[in-house]
PDB file of C-alpha atoms and ligand atoms in Angstrom:
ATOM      1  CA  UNK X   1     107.196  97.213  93.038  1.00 96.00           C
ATOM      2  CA  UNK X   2     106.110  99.897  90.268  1.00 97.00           C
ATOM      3  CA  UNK X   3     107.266 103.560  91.196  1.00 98.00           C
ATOM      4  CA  UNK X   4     104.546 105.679  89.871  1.00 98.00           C
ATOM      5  CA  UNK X   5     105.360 109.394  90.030  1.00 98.00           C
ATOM      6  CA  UNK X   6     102.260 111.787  90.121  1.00 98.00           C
ATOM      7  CA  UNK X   7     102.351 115.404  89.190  1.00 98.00           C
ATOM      8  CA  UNK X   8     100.711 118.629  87.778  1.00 98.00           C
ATOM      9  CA  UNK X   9     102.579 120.907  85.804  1.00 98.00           C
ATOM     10  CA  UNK X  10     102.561 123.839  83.777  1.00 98.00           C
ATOM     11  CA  UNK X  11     103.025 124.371  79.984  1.00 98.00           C
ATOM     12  CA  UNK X  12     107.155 124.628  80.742  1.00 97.00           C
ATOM     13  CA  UNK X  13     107.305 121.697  83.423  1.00 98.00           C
ATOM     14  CA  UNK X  14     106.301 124.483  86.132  1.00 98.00           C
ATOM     15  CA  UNK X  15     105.028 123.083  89.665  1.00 98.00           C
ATOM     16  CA  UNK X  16     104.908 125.143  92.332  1.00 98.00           C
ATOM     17  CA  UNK X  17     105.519 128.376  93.268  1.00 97.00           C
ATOM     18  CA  UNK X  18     106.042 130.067  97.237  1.00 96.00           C
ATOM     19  CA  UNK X  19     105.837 126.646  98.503  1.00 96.00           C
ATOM     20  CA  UNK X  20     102.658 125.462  97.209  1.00 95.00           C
ATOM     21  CA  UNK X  21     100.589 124.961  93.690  1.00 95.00           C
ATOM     22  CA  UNK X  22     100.169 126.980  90.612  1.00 95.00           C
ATOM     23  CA  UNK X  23      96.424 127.147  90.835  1.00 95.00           C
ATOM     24  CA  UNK X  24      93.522 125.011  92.101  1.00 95.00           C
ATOM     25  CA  UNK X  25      92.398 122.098  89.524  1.00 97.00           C
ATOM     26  CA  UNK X  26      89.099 120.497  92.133  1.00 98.00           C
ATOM     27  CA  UNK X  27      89.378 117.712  89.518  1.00 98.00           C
ATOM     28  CA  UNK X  28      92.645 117.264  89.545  1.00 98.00           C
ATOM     29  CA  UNK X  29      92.704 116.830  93.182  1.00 97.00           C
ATOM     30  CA  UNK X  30      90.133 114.029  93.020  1.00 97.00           C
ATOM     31  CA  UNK X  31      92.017 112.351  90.418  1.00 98.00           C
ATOM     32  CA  UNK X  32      94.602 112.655  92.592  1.00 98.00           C
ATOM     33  CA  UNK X  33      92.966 111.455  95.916  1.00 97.00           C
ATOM     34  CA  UNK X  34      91.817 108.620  93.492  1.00 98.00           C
ATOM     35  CA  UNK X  35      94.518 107.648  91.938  1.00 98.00           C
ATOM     36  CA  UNK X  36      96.810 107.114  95.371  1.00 98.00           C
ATOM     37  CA  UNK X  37      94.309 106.283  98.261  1.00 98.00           C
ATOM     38  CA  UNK X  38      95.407 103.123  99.884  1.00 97.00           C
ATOM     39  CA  UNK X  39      98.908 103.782  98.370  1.00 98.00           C
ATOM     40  CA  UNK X  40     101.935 104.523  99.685  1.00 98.00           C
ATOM     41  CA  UNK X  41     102.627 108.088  98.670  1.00 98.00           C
ATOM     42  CA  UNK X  42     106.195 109.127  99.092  1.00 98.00           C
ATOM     43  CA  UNK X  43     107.369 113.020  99.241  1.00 98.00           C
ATOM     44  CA  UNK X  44     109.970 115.536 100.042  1.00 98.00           C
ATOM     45  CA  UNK X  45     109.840 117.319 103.439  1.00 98.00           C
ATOM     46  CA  UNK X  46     109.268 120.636 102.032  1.00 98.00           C
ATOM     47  CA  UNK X  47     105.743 119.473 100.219  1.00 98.00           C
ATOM     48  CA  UNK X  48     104.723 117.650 103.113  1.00 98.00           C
ATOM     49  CA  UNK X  49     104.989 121.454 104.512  1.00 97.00           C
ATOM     50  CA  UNK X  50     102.603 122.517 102.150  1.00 96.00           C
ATOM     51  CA  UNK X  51      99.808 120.188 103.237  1.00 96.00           C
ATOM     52  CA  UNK X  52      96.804 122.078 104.732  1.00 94.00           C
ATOM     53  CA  UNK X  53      95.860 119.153 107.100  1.00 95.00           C
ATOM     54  CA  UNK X  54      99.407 117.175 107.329  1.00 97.00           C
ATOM     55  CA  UNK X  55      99.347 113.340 106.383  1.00 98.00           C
ATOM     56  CA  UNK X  56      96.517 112.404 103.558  1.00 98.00           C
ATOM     57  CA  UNK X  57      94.313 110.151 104.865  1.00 97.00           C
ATOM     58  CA  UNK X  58      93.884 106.423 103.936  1.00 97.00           C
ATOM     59  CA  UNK X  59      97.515 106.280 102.527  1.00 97.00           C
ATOM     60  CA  UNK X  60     100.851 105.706 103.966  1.00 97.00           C
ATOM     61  CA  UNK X  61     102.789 108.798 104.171  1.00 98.00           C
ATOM     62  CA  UNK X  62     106.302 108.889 103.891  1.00 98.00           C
ATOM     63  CA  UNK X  63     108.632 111.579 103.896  1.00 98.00           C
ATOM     64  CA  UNK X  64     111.860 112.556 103.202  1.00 98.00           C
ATOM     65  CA  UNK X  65     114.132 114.779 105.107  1.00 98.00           C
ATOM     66  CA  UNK X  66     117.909 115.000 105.729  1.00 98.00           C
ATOM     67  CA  UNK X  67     116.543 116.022 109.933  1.00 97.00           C
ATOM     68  CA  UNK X  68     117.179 113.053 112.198  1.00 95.00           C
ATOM     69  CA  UNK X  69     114.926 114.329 114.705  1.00 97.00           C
ATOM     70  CA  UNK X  70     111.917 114.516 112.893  1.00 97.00           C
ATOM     71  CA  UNK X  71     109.107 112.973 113.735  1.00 97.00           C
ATOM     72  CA  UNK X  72     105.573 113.826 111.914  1.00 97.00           C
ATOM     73  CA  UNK X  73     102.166 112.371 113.296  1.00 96.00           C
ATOM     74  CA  UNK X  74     100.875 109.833 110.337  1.00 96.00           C
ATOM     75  CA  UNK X  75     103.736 109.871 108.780  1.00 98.00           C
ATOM     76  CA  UNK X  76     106.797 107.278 108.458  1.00 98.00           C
ATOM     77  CA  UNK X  77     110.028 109.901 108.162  1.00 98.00           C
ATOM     78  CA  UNK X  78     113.222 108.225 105.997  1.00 98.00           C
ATOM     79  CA  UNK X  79     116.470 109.680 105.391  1.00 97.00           C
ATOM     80  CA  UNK X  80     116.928 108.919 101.906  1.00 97.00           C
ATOM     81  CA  UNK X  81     114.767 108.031  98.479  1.00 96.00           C
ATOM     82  CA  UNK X  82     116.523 105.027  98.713  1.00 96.00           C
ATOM     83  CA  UNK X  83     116.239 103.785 102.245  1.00 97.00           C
ATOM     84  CA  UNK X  84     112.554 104.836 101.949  1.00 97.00           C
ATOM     85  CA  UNK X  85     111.795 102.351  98.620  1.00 97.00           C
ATOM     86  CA  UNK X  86     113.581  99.908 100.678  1.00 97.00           C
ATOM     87  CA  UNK X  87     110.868  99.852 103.571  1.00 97.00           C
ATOM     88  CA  UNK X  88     108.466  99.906 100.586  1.00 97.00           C
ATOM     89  CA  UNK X  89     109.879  96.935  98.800  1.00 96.00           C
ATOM     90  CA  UNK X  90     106.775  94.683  99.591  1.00 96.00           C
ATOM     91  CA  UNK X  91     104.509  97.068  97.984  1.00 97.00           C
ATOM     92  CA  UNK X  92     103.022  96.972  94.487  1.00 97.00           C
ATOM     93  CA  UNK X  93     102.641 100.245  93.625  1.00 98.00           C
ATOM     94  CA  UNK X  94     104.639 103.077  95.284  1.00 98.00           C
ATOM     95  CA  UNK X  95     103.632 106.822  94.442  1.00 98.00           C
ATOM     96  CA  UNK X  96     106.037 109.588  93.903  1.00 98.00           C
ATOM     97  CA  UNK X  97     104.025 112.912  94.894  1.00 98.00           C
ATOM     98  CA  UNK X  98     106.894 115.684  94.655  1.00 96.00           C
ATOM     99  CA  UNK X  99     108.156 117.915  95.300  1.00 97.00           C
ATOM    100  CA  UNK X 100     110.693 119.436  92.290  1.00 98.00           C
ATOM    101  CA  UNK X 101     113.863 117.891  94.304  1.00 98.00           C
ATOM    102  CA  UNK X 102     112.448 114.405  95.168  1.00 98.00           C
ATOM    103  CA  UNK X 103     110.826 114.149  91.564  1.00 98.00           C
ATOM    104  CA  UNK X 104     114.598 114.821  90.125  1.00 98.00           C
ATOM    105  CA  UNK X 105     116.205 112.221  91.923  1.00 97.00           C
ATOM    106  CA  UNK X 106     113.411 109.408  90.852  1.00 97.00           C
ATOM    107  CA  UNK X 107     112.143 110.296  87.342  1.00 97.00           C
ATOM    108  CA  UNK X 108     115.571 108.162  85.603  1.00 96.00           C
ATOM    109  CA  UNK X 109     113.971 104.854  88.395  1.00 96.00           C
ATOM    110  CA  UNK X 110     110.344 105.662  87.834  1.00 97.00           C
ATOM    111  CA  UNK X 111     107.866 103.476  85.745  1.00 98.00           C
ATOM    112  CA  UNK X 112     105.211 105.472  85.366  1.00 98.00           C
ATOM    113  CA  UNK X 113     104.008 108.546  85.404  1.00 98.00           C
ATOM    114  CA  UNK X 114     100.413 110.247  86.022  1.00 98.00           C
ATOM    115  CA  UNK X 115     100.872 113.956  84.450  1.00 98.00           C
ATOM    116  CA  UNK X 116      98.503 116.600  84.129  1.00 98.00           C
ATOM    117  CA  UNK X 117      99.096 119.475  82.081  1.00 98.00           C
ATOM    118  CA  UNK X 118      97.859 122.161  83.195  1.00 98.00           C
ATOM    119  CA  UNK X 119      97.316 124.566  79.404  1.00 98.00           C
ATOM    120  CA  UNK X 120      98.678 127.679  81.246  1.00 98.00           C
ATOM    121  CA  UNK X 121     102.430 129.202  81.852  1.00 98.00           C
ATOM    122  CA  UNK X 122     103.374 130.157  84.983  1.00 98.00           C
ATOM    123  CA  UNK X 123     105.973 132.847  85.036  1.00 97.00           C
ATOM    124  CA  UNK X 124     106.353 133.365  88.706  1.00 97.00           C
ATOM    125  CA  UNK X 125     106.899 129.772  89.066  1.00 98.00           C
ATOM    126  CA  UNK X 126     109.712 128.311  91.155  1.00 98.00           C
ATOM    127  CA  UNK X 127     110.019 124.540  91.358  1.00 98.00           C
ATOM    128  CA  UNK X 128     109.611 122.838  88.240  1.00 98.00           C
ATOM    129  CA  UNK X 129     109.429 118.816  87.183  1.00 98.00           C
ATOM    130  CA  UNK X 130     112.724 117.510  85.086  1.00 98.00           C
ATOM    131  CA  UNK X 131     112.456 117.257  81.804  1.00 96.00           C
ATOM    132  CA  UNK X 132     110.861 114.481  80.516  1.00 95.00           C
ATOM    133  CA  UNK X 133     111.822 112.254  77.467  1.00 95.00           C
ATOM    134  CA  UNK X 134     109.476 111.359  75.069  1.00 92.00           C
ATOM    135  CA  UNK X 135     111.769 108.494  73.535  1.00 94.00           C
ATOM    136  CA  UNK X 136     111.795 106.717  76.648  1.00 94.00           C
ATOM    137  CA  UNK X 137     107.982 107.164  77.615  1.00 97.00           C
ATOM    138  CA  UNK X 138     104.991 106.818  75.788  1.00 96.00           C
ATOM    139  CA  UNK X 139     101.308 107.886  75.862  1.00 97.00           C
ATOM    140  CA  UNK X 140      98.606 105.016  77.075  1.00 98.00           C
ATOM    141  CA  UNK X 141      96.162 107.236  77.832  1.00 98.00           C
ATOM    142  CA  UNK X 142      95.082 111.164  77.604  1.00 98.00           C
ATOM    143  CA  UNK X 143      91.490 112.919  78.673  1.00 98.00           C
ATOM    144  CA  UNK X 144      91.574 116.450  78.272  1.00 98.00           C
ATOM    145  CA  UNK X 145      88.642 118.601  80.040  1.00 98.00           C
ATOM    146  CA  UNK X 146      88.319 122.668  79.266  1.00 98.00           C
ATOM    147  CA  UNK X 147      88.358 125.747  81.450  1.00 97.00           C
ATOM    148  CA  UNK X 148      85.328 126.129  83.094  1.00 97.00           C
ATOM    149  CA  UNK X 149      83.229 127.928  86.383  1.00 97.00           C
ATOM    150  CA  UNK X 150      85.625 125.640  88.668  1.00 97.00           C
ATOM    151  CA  UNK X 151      88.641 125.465  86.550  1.00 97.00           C
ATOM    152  CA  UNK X 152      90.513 128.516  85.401  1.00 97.00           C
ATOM    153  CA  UNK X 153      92.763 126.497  82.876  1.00 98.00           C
ATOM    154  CA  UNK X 154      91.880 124.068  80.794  1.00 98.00           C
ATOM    155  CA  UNK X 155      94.073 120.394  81.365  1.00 98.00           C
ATOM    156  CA  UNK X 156      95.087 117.546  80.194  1.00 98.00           C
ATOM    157  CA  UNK X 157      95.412 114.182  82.512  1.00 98.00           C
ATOM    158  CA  UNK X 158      98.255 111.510  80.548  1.00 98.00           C
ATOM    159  CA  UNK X 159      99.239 108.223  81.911  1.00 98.00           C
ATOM    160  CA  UNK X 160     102.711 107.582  80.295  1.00 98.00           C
ATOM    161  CA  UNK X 161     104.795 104.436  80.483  1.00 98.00           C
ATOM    162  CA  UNK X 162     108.386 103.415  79.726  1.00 93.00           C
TER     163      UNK X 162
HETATM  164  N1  LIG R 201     102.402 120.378  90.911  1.00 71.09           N
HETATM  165  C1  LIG R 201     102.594 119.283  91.607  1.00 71.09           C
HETATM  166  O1  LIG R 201     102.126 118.207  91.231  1.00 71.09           O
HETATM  167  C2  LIG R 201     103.396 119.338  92.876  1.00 71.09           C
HETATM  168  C3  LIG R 201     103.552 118.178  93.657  1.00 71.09           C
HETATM  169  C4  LIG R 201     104.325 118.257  94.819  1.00 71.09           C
HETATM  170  C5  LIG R 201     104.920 119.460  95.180  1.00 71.09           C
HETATM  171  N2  LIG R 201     104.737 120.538  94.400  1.00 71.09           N
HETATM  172  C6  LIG R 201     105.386 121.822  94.755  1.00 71.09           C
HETATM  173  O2  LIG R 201     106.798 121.640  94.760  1.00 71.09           O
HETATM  174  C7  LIG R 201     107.371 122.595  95.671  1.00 71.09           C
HETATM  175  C8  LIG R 201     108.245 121.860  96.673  1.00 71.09           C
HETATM  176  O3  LIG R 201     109.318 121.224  96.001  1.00 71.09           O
HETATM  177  P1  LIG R 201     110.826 121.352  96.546  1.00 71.09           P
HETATM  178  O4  LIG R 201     111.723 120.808  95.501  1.00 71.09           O
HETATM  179  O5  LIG R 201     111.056 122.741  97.037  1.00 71.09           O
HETATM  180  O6  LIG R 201     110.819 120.434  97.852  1.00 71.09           O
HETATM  181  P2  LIG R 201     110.527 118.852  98.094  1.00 71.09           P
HETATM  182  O7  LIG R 201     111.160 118.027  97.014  1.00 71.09           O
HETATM  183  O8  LIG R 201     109.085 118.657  98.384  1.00 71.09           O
HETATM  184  O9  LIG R 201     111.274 118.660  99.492  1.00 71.09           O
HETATM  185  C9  LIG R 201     112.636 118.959  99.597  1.00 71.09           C
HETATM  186  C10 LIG R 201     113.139 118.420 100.924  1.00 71.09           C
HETATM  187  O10 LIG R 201     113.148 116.997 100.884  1.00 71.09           O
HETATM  188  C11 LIG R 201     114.268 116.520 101.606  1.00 71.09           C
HETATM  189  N3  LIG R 201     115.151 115.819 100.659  1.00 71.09           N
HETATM  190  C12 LIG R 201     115.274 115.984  99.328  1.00 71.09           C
HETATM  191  N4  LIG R 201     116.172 115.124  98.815  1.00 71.09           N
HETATM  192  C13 LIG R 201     116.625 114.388  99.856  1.00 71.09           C
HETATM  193  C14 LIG R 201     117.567 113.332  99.968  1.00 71.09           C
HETATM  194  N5  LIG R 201     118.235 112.852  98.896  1.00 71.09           N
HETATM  195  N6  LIG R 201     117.807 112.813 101.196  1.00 71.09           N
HETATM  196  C15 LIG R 201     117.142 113.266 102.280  1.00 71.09           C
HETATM  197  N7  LIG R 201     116.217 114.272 102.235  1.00 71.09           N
HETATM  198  C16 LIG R 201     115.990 114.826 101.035  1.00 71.09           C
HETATM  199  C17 LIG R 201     114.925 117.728 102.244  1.00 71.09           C
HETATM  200  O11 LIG R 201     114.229 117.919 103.463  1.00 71.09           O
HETATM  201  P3  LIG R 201     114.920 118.593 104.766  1.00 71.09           P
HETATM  202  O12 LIG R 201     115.138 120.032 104.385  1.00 71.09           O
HETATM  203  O13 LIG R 201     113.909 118.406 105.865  1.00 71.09           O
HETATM  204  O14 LIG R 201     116.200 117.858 105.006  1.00 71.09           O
HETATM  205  C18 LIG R 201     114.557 118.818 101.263  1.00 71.09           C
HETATM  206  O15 LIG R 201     114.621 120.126 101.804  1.00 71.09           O
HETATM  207  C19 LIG R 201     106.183 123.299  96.332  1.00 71.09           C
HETATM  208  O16 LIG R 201     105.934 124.522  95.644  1.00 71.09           O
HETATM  209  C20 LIG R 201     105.043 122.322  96.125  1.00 71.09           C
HETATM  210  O17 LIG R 201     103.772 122.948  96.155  1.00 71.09           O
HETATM  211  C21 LIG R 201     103.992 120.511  93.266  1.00 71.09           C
END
């Protein structure tokens, strides 16, 4: 099974702030619905929250939450990172969508990782991705696109490996 973590962060590893995004990137949320429909997409409790409709469609949802009793519609609910990649074992490709606390506990396990960086700080950030280490992963591919009428920031969208 590959664990692919996806993410979008700021120039200083920002990702969220309030409980939701820094900004709205339409093109990074096709990449995104691109990149992980018809895989499993694993995330914290907190940024399943943050979802406007609940489970993503056309994916397996999973989410993780320390609450026994909770139960979401669409969505498997696991008690750990670990017992959840266990149910996942027979999968090929596993994504990692977030938030800042589930991202910290997988980054060390993960073997990929789908980043866009977002050319823009974020000062009133408050969840941000670990750092990452350049020795360990490198660069197999990079598109960047410019700010335009949809985009306020310019980005860049890497695919890094180990
Ligand atoms: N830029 C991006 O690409 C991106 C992607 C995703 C999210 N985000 C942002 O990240 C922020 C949310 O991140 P966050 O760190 O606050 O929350 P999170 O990682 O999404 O969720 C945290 C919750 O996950 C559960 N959890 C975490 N570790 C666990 C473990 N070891 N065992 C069992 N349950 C565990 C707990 O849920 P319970 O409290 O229910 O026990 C915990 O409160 C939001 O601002 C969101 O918009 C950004």
């Amino acid at each position: 099974m590959i664990i692919s973590i996806i993410v979008a962060t700021g120039k200083n590893n920002e990702i969220g702030q309030n409980g939701g995004l820094l900004c709205h990137l339409p093109d990074d949320l096709k990449r995104f619905k691109e990149i992980t429909t018809g895989k499993p997409i694993v995330m914290g409790r907190r940024t399943f929250d943050s979802l406007p409709k609940g489970a993503l469609p056309n994916r397996r949802n999973i989410v993780i939450s320390r609450n026994p009793y909770l139960k979401i519609e669409n969505a498997e609910v696991y008690s750990s990172l670990d017992y959840a990649l266990l149910k996942l074992k027979d999968e090929e490709e596993v994504f990692i969508i977030g938030g800042a606390q589930i991202y910290k506990q997988i980054l060390s396990d993960a073997d990929k990782l789908y980043l866009t960086k977002i050319h823009a700080n974020f000062p009133a950030a408050d969840a941000f991705f670990p750092p990452v280490d350049y020795r360990i992963w490198h660069e197999v591919n990079r598109e960047t696109y410019p700010a335009d009428e949809r985009h306020l920031f310019g980005f860049t969208f890497l695919e890094l490996e180990r």
